[in-house]
Amino acid sequence: MLYWLPRLCVLALAGILIGFGLIPQTTDEVARTLLMIVLGLGLLSLTLHIFPPGQY
């Protein structure tokens, strides 16, 4: 469960930001923000794959 916790927190934060309108409403800016979130989660997954927690 701890493996998915950072991802769930980031997705919840993104949902809150978009839901409350803290991100501009143009589709390009929303798409760019979601793309950055997905890329960040991908980098987190890659880092956790290369350096598994508890082994270093």
Short mmCIF file of N, CA and C in Angstrom, two decimals:
data_model
loop_
_atom_site.label_atom_id
_atom_site.label_comp_id
_atom_site.label_asym_id
_atom_site.label_seq_id
_atom_site.Cartn_x
_atom_site.Cartn_y
_atom_site.Cartn_z
N MET A 1 0.82 -1.19 0.00
CA MET A 1 0.00 0.00 0.00
C MET A 1 0.86 1.26 0.00
N LEU A 2 1.98 1.23 0.69
CA LEU A 2 2.84 2.41 0.72
C LEU A 2 3.39 2.74 -0.66
N TYR A 3 3.47 1.74 -1.53
CA TYR A 3 3.97 1.96 -2.88
C TYR A 3 3.03 2.87 -3.66
N TRP A 4 1.72 2.75 -3.43
CA TRP A 4 0.73 3.54 -4.18
C TRP A 4 0.36 4.84 -3.48
N LEU A 5 0.76 5.03 -2.25
CA LEU A 5 0.36 6.21 -1.49
C LEU A 5 0.81 7.53 -2.14
N PRO A 6 2.07 7.68 -2.59
CA PRO A 6 2.44 8.95 -3.23
C PRO A 6 1.63 9.22 -4.50
N ARG A 7 1.34 8.19 -5.27
CA ARG A 7 0.56 8.37 -6.49
C ARG A 7 -0.86 8.83 -6.18
N LEU A 8 -1.46 8.21 -5.18
CA LEU A 8 -2.81 8.59 -4.81
C LEU A 8 -2.87 10.02 -4.29
N CYS A 9 -1.87 10.42 -3.53
CA CYS A 9 -1.83 11.79 -3.02
C CYS A 9 -1.69 12.80 -4.15
N VAL A 10 -0.84 12.51 -5.12
CA VAL A 10 -0.65 13.43 -6.25
C VAL A 10 -1.92 13.51 -7.08
N LEU A 11 -2.57 12.39 -7.33
CA LEU A 11 -3.80 12.41 -8.10
C LEU A 11 -4.92 13.14 -7.35
N ALA A 12 -4.98 12.97 -6.03
CA ALA A 12 -5.98 13.69 -5.24
C ALA A 12 -5.70 15.19 -5.27
N LEU A 13 -4.44 15.57 -5.18
CA LEU A 13 -4.08 16.98 -5.26
C LEU A 13 -4.46 17.57 -6.61
N ALA A 14 -4.20 16.82 -7.68
CA ALA A 14 -4.57 17.29 -9.02
C ALA A 14 -6.08 17.45 -9.14
N GLY A 15 -6.82 16.50 -8.60
CA GLY A 15 -8.28 16.60 -8.63
C GLY A 15 -8.79 17.79 -7.86
N ILE A 16 -8.20 18.07 -6.72
CA ILE A 16 -8.61 19.23 -5.92
C ILE A 16 -8.30 20.53 -6.66
N LEU A 17 -7.11 20.60 -7.25
CA LEU A 17 -6.73 21.82 -7.98
C LEU A 17 -7.66 22.09 -9.15
N ILE A 18 -7.96 21.05 -9.91
CA ILE A 18 -8.85 21.22 -11.07
C ILE A 18 -10.28 21.46 -10.60
N GLY A 19 -10.70 20.75 -9.57
CA GLY A 19 -12.07 20.88 -9.08
C GLY A 19 -12.39 22.25 -8.52
N PHE A 20 -11.46 22.85 -7.81
CA PHE A 20 -11.69 24.16 -7.23
C PHE A 20 -11.33 25.30 -8.18
N GLY A 21 -10.86 24.97 -9.36
CA GLY A 21 -10.57 25.99 -10.35
C GLY A 21 -9.29 26.74 -10.10
N LEU A 22 -8.35 26.14 -9.41
CA LEU A 22 -7.08 26.83 -9.14
C LEU A 22 -6.15 26.78 -10.35
N ILE A 23 -6.51 25.95 -11.30
CA ILE A 23 -5.76 25.87 -12.56
C ILE A 23 -6.60 26.60 -13.61
N PRO A 24 -5.98 27.38 -14.46
CA PRO A 24 -6.76 28.08 -15.49
C PRO A 24 -7.61 27.10 -16.31
N GLN A 25 -8.72 27.60 -16.81
CA GLN A 25 -9.75 26.74 -17.40
C GLN A 25 -9.52 26.38 -18.86
N THR A 26 -8.47 26.87 -19.49
CA THR A 26 -8.27 26.50 -20.88
C THR A 26 -7.83 25.05 -20.96
N THR A 27 -8.27 24.38 -22.00
CA THR A 27 -7.99 22.96 -22.13
C THR A 27 -6.50 22.70 -22.33
N ASP A 28 -5.82 23.60 -22.98
CA ASP A 28 -4.38 23.42 -23.19
C ASP A 28 -3.62 23.42 -21.87
N GLU A 29 -3.96 24.33 -20.99
CA GLU A 29 -3.26 24.42 -19.71
C GLU A 29 -3.62 23.26 -18.79
N VAL A 30 -4.85 22.81 -18.82
CA VAL A 30 -5.24 21.65 -18.02
C VAL A 30 -4.54 20.41 -18.54
N ALA A 31 -4.49 20.25 -19.86
CA ALA A 31 -3.81 19.10 -20.46
C ALA A 31 -2.32 19.12 -20.14
N ARG A 32 -1.71 20.29 -20.19
CA ARG A 32 -0.29 20.40 -19.87
C ARG A 32 -0.02 20.05 -18.41
N THR A 33 -0.90 20.50 -17.52
CA THR A 33 -0.76 20.18 -16.10
C THR A 33 -0.90 18.68 -15.86
N LEU A 34 -1.90 18.06 -16.46
CA LEU A 34 -2.08 16.62 -16.30
C LEU A 34 -0.91 15.83 -16.89
N LEU A 35 -0.37 16.31 -18.00
CA LEU A 35 0.79 15.67 -18.59
C LEU A 35 2.00 15.74 -17.66
N MET A 36 2.20 16.88 -17.02
CA MET A 36 3.30 17.01 -16.08
C MET A 36 3.11 16.09 -14.87
N ILE A 37 1.87 15.92 -14.43
CA ILE A 37 1.60 15.01 -13.31
C ILE A 37 1.91 13.58 -13.71
N VAL A 38 1.48 13.18 -14.91
CA VAL A 38 1.75 11.82 -15.38
C VAL A 38 3.25 11.59 -15.54
N LEU A 39 3.97 12.57 -16.08
CA LEU A 39 5.41 12.43 -16.22
C LEU A 39 6.10 12.34 -14.85
N GLY A 40 5.62 13.12 -13.89
CA GLY A 40 6.17 13.06 -12.54
C GLY A 40 5.94 11.71 -11.89
N LEU A 41 4.75 11.15 -12.09
CA LEU A 41 4.46 9.83 -11.54
C LEU A 41 5.31 8.76 -12.23
N GLY A 42 5.56 8.94 -13.52
CA GLY A 42 6.42 8.00 -14.24
C GLY A 42 7.85 8.04 -13.71
N LEU A 43 8.35 9.24 -13.44
CA LEU A 43 9.69 9.37 -12.88
C LEU A 43 9.76 8.78 -11.48
N LEU A 44 8.70 8.95 -10.70
CA LEU A 44 8.65 8.35 -9.38
C LEU A 44 8.67 6.82 -9.48
N SER A 45 7.90 6.27 -10.42
CA SER A 45 7.89 4.83 -10.61
C SER A 45 9.26 4.31 -11.04
N LEU A 46 9.90 5.04 -11.95
CA LEU A 46 11.23 4.64 -12.41
C LEU A 46 12.24 4.68 -11.26
N THR A 47 12.18 5.72 -10.46
CA THR A 47 13.08 5.84 -9.32
C THR A 47 12.86 4.70 -8.32
N LEU A 48 11.59 4.40 -8.04
CA LEU A 48 11.31 3.31 -7.11
C LEU A 48 11.68 1.95 -7.69
N HIS A 49 11.66 1.82 -9.01
CA HIS A 49 12.07 0.57 -9.64
C HIS A 49 13.59 0.39 -9.57
N ILE A 50 14.31 1.49 -9.80
CA ILE A 50 15.77 1.42 -9.78
C ILE A 50 16.30 1.30 -8.36
N PHE A 51 15.72 2.09 -7.45
CA PHE A 51 16.14 2.09 -6.05
C PHE A 51 14.98 1.66 -5.17
N PRO A 52 14.72 0.36 -5.05
CA PRO A 52 13.60 -0.10 -4.22
C PRO A 52 13.78 0.32 -2.76
N PRO A 53 12.69 0.71 -2.12
CA PRO A 53 12.81 1.12 -0.71
C PRO A 53 13.23 -0.05 0.16
N GLY A 54 14.10 0.24 1.09
CA GLY A 54 14.52 -0.77 2.04
C GLY A 54 15.75 -1.55 1.63
N GLN A 55 16.25 -1.33 0.42
CA GLN A 55 17.44 -2.05 -0.01
C GLN A 55 18.69 -1.19 0.03
N TYR A 56 18.53 0.12 0.11
CA TYR A 56 19.69 1.00 0.14
C TYR A 56 19.68 1.83 1.38
#
